[in-house]
mmCIF file of C-alpha atoms in Angstrom:
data_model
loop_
_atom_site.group_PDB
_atom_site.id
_atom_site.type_symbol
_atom_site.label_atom_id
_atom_site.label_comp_id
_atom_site.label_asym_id
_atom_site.label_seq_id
_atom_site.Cartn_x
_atom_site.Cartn_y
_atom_site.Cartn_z
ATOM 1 C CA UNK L 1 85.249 132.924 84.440
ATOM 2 C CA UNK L 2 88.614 133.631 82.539
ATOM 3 C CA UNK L 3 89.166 132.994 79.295
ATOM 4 C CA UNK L 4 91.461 130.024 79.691
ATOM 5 C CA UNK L 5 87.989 128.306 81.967
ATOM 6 C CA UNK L 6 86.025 129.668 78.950
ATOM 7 C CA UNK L 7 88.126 127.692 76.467
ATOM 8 C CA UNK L 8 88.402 124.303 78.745
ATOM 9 C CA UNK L 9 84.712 124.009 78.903
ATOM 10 C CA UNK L 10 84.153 124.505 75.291
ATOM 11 C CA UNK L 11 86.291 121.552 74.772
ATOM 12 C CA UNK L 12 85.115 119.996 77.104
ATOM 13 C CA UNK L 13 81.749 120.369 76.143
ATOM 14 C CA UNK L 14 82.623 119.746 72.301
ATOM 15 C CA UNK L 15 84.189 116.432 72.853
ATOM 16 C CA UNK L 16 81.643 115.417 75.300
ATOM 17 C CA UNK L 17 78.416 116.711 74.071
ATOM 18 C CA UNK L 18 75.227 116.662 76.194
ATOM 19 C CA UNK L 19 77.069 113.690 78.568
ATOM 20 C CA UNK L 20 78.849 116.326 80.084
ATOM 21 C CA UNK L 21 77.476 118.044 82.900
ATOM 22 C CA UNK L 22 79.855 120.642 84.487
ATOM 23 C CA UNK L 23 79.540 122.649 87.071
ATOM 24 C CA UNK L 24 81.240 126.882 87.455
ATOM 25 C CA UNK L 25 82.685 127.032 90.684
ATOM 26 C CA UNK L 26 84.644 129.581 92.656
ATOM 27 C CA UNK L 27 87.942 131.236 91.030
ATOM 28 C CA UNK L 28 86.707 129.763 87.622
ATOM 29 C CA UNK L 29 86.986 126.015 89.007
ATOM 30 C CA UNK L 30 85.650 123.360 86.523
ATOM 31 C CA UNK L 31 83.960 120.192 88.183
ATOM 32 C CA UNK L 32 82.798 117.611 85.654
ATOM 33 C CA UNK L 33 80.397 114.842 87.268
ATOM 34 C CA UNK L 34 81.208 111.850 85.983
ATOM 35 C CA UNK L 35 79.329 108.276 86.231
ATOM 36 C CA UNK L 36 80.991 104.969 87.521
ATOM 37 C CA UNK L 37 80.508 103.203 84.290
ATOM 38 C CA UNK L 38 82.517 106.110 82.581
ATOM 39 C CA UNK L 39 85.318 107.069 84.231
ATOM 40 C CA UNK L 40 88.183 105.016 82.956
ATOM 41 C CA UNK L 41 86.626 105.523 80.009
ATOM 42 C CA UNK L 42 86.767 109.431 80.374
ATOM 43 C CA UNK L 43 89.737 110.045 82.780
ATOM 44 C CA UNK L 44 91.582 108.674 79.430
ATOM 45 C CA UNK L 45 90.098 111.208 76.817
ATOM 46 C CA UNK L 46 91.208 113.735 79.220
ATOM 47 C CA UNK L 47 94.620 112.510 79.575
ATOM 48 C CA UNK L 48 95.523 112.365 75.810
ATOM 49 C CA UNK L 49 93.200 113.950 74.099
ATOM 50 C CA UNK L 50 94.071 117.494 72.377
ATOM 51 C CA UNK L 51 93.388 120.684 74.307
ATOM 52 C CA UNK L 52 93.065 118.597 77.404
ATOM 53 C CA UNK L 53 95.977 116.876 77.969
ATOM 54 C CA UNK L 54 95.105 116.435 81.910
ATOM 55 C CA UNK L 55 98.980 114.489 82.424
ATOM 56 C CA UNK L 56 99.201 114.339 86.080
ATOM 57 C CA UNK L 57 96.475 113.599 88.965
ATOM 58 C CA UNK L 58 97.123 115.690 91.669
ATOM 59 C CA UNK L 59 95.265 114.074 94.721
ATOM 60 C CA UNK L 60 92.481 111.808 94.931
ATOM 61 C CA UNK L 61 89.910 112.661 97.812
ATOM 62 C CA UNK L 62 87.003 111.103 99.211
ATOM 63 C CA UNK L 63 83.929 112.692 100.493
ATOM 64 C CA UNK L 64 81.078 111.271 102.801
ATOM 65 C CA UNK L 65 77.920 113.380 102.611
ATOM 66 C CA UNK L 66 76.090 111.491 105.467
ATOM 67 C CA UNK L 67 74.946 114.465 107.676
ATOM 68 C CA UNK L 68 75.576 117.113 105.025
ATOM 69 C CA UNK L 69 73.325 119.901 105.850
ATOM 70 C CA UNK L 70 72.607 119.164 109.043
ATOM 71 C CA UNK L 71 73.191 121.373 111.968
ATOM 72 C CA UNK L 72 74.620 120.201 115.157
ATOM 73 C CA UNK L 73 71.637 122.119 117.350
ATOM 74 C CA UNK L 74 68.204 122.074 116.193
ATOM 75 C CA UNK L 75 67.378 125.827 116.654
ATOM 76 C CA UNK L 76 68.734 129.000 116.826
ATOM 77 C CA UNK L 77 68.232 129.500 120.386
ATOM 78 C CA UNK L 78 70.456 126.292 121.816
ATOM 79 C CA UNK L 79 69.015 123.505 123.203
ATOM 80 C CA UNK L 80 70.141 120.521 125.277
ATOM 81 C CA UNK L 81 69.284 118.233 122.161
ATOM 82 C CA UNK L 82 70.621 118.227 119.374
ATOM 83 C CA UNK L 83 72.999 116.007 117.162
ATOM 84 C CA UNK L 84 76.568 115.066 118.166
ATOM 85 C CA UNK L 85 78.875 112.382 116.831
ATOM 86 C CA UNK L 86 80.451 112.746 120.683
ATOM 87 C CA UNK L 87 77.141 111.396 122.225
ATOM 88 C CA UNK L 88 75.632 109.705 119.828
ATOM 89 C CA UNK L 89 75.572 106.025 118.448
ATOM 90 C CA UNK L 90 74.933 104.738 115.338
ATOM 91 C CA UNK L 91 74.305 106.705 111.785
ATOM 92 C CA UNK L 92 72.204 109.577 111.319
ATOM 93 C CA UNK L 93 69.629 109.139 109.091
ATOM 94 C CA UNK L 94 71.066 110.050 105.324
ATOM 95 C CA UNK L 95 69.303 113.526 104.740
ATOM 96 C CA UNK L 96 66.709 113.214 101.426
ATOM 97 C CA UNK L 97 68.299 116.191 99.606
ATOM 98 C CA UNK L 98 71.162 113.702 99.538
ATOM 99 C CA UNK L 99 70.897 110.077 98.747
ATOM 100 C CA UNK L 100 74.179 109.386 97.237
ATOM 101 C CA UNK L 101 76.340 109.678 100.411
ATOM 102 C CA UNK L 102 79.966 108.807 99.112
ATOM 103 C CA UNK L 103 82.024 110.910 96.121
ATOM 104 C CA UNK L 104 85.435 110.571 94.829
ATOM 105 C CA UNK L 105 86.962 113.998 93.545
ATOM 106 C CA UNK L 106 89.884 113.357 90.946
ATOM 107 C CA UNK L 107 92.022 116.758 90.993
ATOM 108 C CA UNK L 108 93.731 116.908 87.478
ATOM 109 C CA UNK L 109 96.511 119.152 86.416
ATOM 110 C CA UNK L 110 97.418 120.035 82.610
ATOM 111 C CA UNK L 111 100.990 120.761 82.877
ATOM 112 C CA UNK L 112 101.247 121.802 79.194
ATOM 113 C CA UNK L 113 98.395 123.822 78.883
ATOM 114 C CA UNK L 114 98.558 125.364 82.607
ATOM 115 C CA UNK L 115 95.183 124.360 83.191
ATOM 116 C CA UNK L 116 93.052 122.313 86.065
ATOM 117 C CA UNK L 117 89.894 120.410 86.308
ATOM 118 C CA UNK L 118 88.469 117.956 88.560
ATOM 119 C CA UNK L 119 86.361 115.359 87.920
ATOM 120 C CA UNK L 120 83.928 114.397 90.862
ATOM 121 C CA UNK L 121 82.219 110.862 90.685
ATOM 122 C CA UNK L 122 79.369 109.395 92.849
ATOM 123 C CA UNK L 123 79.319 105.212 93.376
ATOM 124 C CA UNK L 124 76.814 103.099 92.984
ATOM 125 C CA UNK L 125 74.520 102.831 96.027
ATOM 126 C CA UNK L 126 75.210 99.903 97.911
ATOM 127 C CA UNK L 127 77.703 99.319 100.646
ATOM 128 C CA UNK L 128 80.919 98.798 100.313
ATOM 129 C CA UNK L 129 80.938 101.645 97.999
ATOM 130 C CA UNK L 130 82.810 100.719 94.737
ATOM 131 C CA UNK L 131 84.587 102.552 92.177
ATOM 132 C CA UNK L 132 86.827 101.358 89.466
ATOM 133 C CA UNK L 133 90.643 101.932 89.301
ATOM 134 C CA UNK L 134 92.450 104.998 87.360
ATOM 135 C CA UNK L 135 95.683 103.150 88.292
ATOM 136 C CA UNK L 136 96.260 102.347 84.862
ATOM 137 C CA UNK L 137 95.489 105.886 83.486
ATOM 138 C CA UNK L 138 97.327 107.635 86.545
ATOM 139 C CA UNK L 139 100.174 105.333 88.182
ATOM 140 C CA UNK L 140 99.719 108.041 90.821
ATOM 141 C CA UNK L 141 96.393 107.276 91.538
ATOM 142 C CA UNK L 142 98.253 103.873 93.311
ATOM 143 C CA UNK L 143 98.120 105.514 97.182
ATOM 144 C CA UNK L 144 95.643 107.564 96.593
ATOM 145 C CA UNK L 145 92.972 105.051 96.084
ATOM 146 C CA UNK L 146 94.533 103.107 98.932
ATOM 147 C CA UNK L 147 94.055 106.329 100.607
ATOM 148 C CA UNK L 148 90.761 106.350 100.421
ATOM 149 C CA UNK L 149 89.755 102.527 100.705
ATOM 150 C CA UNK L 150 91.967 102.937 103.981
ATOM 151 C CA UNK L 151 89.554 105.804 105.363
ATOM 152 C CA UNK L 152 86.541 105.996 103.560
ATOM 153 C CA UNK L 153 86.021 102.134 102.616
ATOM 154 C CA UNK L 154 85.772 102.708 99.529
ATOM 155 C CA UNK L 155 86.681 99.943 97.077
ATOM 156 C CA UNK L 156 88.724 100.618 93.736
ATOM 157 C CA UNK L 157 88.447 97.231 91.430
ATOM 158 C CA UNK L 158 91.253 96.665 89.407
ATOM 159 C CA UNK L 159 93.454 97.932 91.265
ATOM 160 C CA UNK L 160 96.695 96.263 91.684
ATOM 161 C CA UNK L 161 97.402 96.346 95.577
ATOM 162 C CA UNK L 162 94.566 97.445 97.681
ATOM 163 C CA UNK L 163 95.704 97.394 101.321
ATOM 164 C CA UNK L 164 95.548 99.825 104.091
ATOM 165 C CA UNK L 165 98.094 102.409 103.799
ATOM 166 C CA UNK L 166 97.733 104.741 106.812
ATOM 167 C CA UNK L 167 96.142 102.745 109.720
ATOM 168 C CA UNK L 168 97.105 99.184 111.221
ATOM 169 C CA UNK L 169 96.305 96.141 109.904
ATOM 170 C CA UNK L 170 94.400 95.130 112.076
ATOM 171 C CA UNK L 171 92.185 98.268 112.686
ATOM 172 C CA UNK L 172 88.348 97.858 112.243
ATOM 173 C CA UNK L 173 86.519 100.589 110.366
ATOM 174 C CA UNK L 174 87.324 103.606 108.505
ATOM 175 C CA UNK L 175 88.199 106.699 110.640
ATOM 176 C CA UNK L 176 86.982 109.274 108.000
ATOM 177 C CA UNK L 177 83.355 108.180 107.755
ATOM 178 C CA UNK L 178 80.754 110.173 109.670
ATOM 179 C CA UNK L 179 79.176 107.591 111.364
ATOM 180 C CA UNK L 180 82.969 106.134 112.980
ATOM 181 C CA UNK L 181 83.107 106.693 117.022
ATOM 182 C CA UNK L 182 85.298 109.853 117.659
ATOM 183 C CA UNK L 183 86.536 107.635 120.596
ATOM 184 C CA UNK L 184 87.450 104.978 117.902
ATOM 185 C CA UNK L 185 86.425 100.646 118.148
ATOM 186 C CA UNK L 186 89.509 99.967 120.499
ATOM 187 C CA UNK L 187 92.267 100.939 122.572
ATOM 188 C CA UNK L 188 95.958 100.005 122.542
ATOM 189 C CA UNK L 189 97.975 99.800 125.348
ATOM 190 C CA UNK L 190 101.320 97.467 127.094
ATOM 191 C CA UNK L 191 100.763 95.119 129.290
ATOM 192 C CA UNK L 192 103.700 94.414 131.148
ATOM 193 C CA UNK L 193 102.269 91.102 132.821
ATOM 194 C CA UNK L 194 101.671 89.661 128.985
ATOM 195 C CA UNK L 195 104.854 91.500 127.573
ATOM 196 C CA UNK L 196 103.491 92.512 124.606
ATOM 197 C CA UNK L 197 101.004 95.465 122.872
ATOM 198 C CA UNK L 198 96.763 94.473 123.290
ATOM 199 C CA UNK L 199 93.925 95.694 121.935
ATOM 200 C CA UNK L 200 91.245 96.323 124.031
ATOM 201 C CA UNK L 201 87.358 97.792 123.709
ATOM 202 C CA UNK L 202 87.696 101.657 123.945
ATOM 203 C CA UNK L 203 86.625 102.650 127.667
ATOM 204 C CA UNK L 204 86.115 106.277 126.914
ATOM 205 C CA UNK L 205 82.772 107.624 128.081
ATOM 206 C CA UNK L 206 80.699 109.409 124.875
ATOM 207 C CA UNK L 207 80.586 113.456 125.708
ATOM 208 C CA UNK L 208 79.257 116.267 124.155
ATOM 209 C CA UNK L 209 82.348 117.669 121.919
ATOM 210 C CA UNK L 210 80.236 120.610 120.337
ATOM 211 C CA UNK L 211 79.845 123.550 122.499
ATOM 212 C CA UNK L 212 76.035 124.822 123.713
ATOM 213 C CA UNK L 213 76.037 128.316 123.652
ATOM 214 C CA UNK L 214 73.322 130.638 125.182
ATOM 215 C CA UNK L 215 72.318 133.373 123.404
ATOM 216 C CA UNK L 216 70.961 136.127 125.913
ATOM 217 C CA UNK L 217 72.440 139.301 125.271
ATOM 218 C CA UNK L 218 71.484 142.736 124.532
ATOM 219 C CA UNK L 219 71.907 141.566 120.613
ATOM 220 C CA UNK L 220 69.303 139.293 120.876
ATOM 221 C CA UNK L 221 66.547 141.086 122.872
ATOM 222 C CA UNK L 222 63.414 141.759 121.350
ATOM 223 C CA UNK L 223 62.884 145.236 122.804
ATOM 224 C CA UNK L 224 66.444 146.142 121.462
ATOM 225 C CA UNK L 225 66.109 144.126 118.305
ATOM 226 C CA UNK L 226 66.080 147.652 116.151
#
């Protein structure tokens, strides 16, 4: 950790106290966890405040934890079972190490001070997940959130015009989510006869997308193991 890192978690720290719980990541990257309650609350110390002075939010993203740390086969010798979004339906079970499936990473950017942080806050269980709006800390934040309401479902109260931004209207879901069909709900096409675009159920069959492999060479022999 560089100086500069040094210096924005000491303030960070000082202003904060005990609240604060930070976390030293790769390159000297600074992730504060924030909670729900408190983050219009804090995204605003950090925005004015001296020797943060966090000006401009760079991107908003969205994470869904559902099958984080979960492997795709279930040993190290492949198998013909096995978990695959291609084949099958429904949600895999949210894994115990990680109950709080949805987060919200706010990357900040101190122009002044050359300096970046990002906050990283985890809603509420419950479903929709809900979060509230740093529209009127960051303007920027605007497309962003819709961004992620759009993809993740995730809702942002307060905020001023929460619409889809990057699918239809009309579209059912949210693409990004772990548990959404890799096929997708339903299908678009012309029909001539009607003269305009329909929507119908999708009609692709489910397949296995992630590759078996065998592994039966010399590398893995017993007799040659040493």
């Amino acid at each position: 950790m560089n100086k500069k890192t040094e210096r924005l978690a000491a303030r960070i720290n000082e202003r904060f106290g005990a609240a604060a719980e930070l976390l030293h990541g790769a390159g000297g990257e600074l992730t504060l966890i924030v909670r729900p309650a408190e983050l219009v609350e804090v995204a605003t110390v950090l925005r004015d405040e001296a020797g943060l002075e966090f000006a401009m939010l760079v991107d908003v993203a969205a994470v869904d934890y559902l099958t984080y740390g979960m492997d795709e086969w279930k040993t190290l010798k492949a198998t013909e079972s096995g978990f695959s979004r291609g084949v099958m339906r429904g949600s895999p079970p949210v894994s115990p190490d990680t109950p709080r499936r949805f987060a919200v990473a706010y990357h900040l950017m101190s122009i002044g001070l050359n300096q970046r942080l990002r906050v990283l806050c985890y809603p509420e269980p419950g479903d929709p997940p809900r979060l509230p709006s740093v529209t009127d800390v960051w303007p920027s934040a605007n497309w962003f959130e819709r961004e992620a309401f759009d993809l993740f479902g995730i809702l942002f109260d307060g905020h001023p015009d929460l619409r889809r931004i990057l699918t239809d209207y009309g579209f059912i879901g949210h693409p990004f989510r772990k548990d959404f069909p890799l096929s997708g709900q339903v299908e678009v096409r012309y029909d001539p006869e009607q003269q305009r675009v329909v929507y119908e159920p999708v009609d692709i069959e489910p397949r296995t997308l992630v590759p078996r492999v065998i592994r039966t060479d010399h590398r893995y022999d017993p007799a040659l193991k040493d």
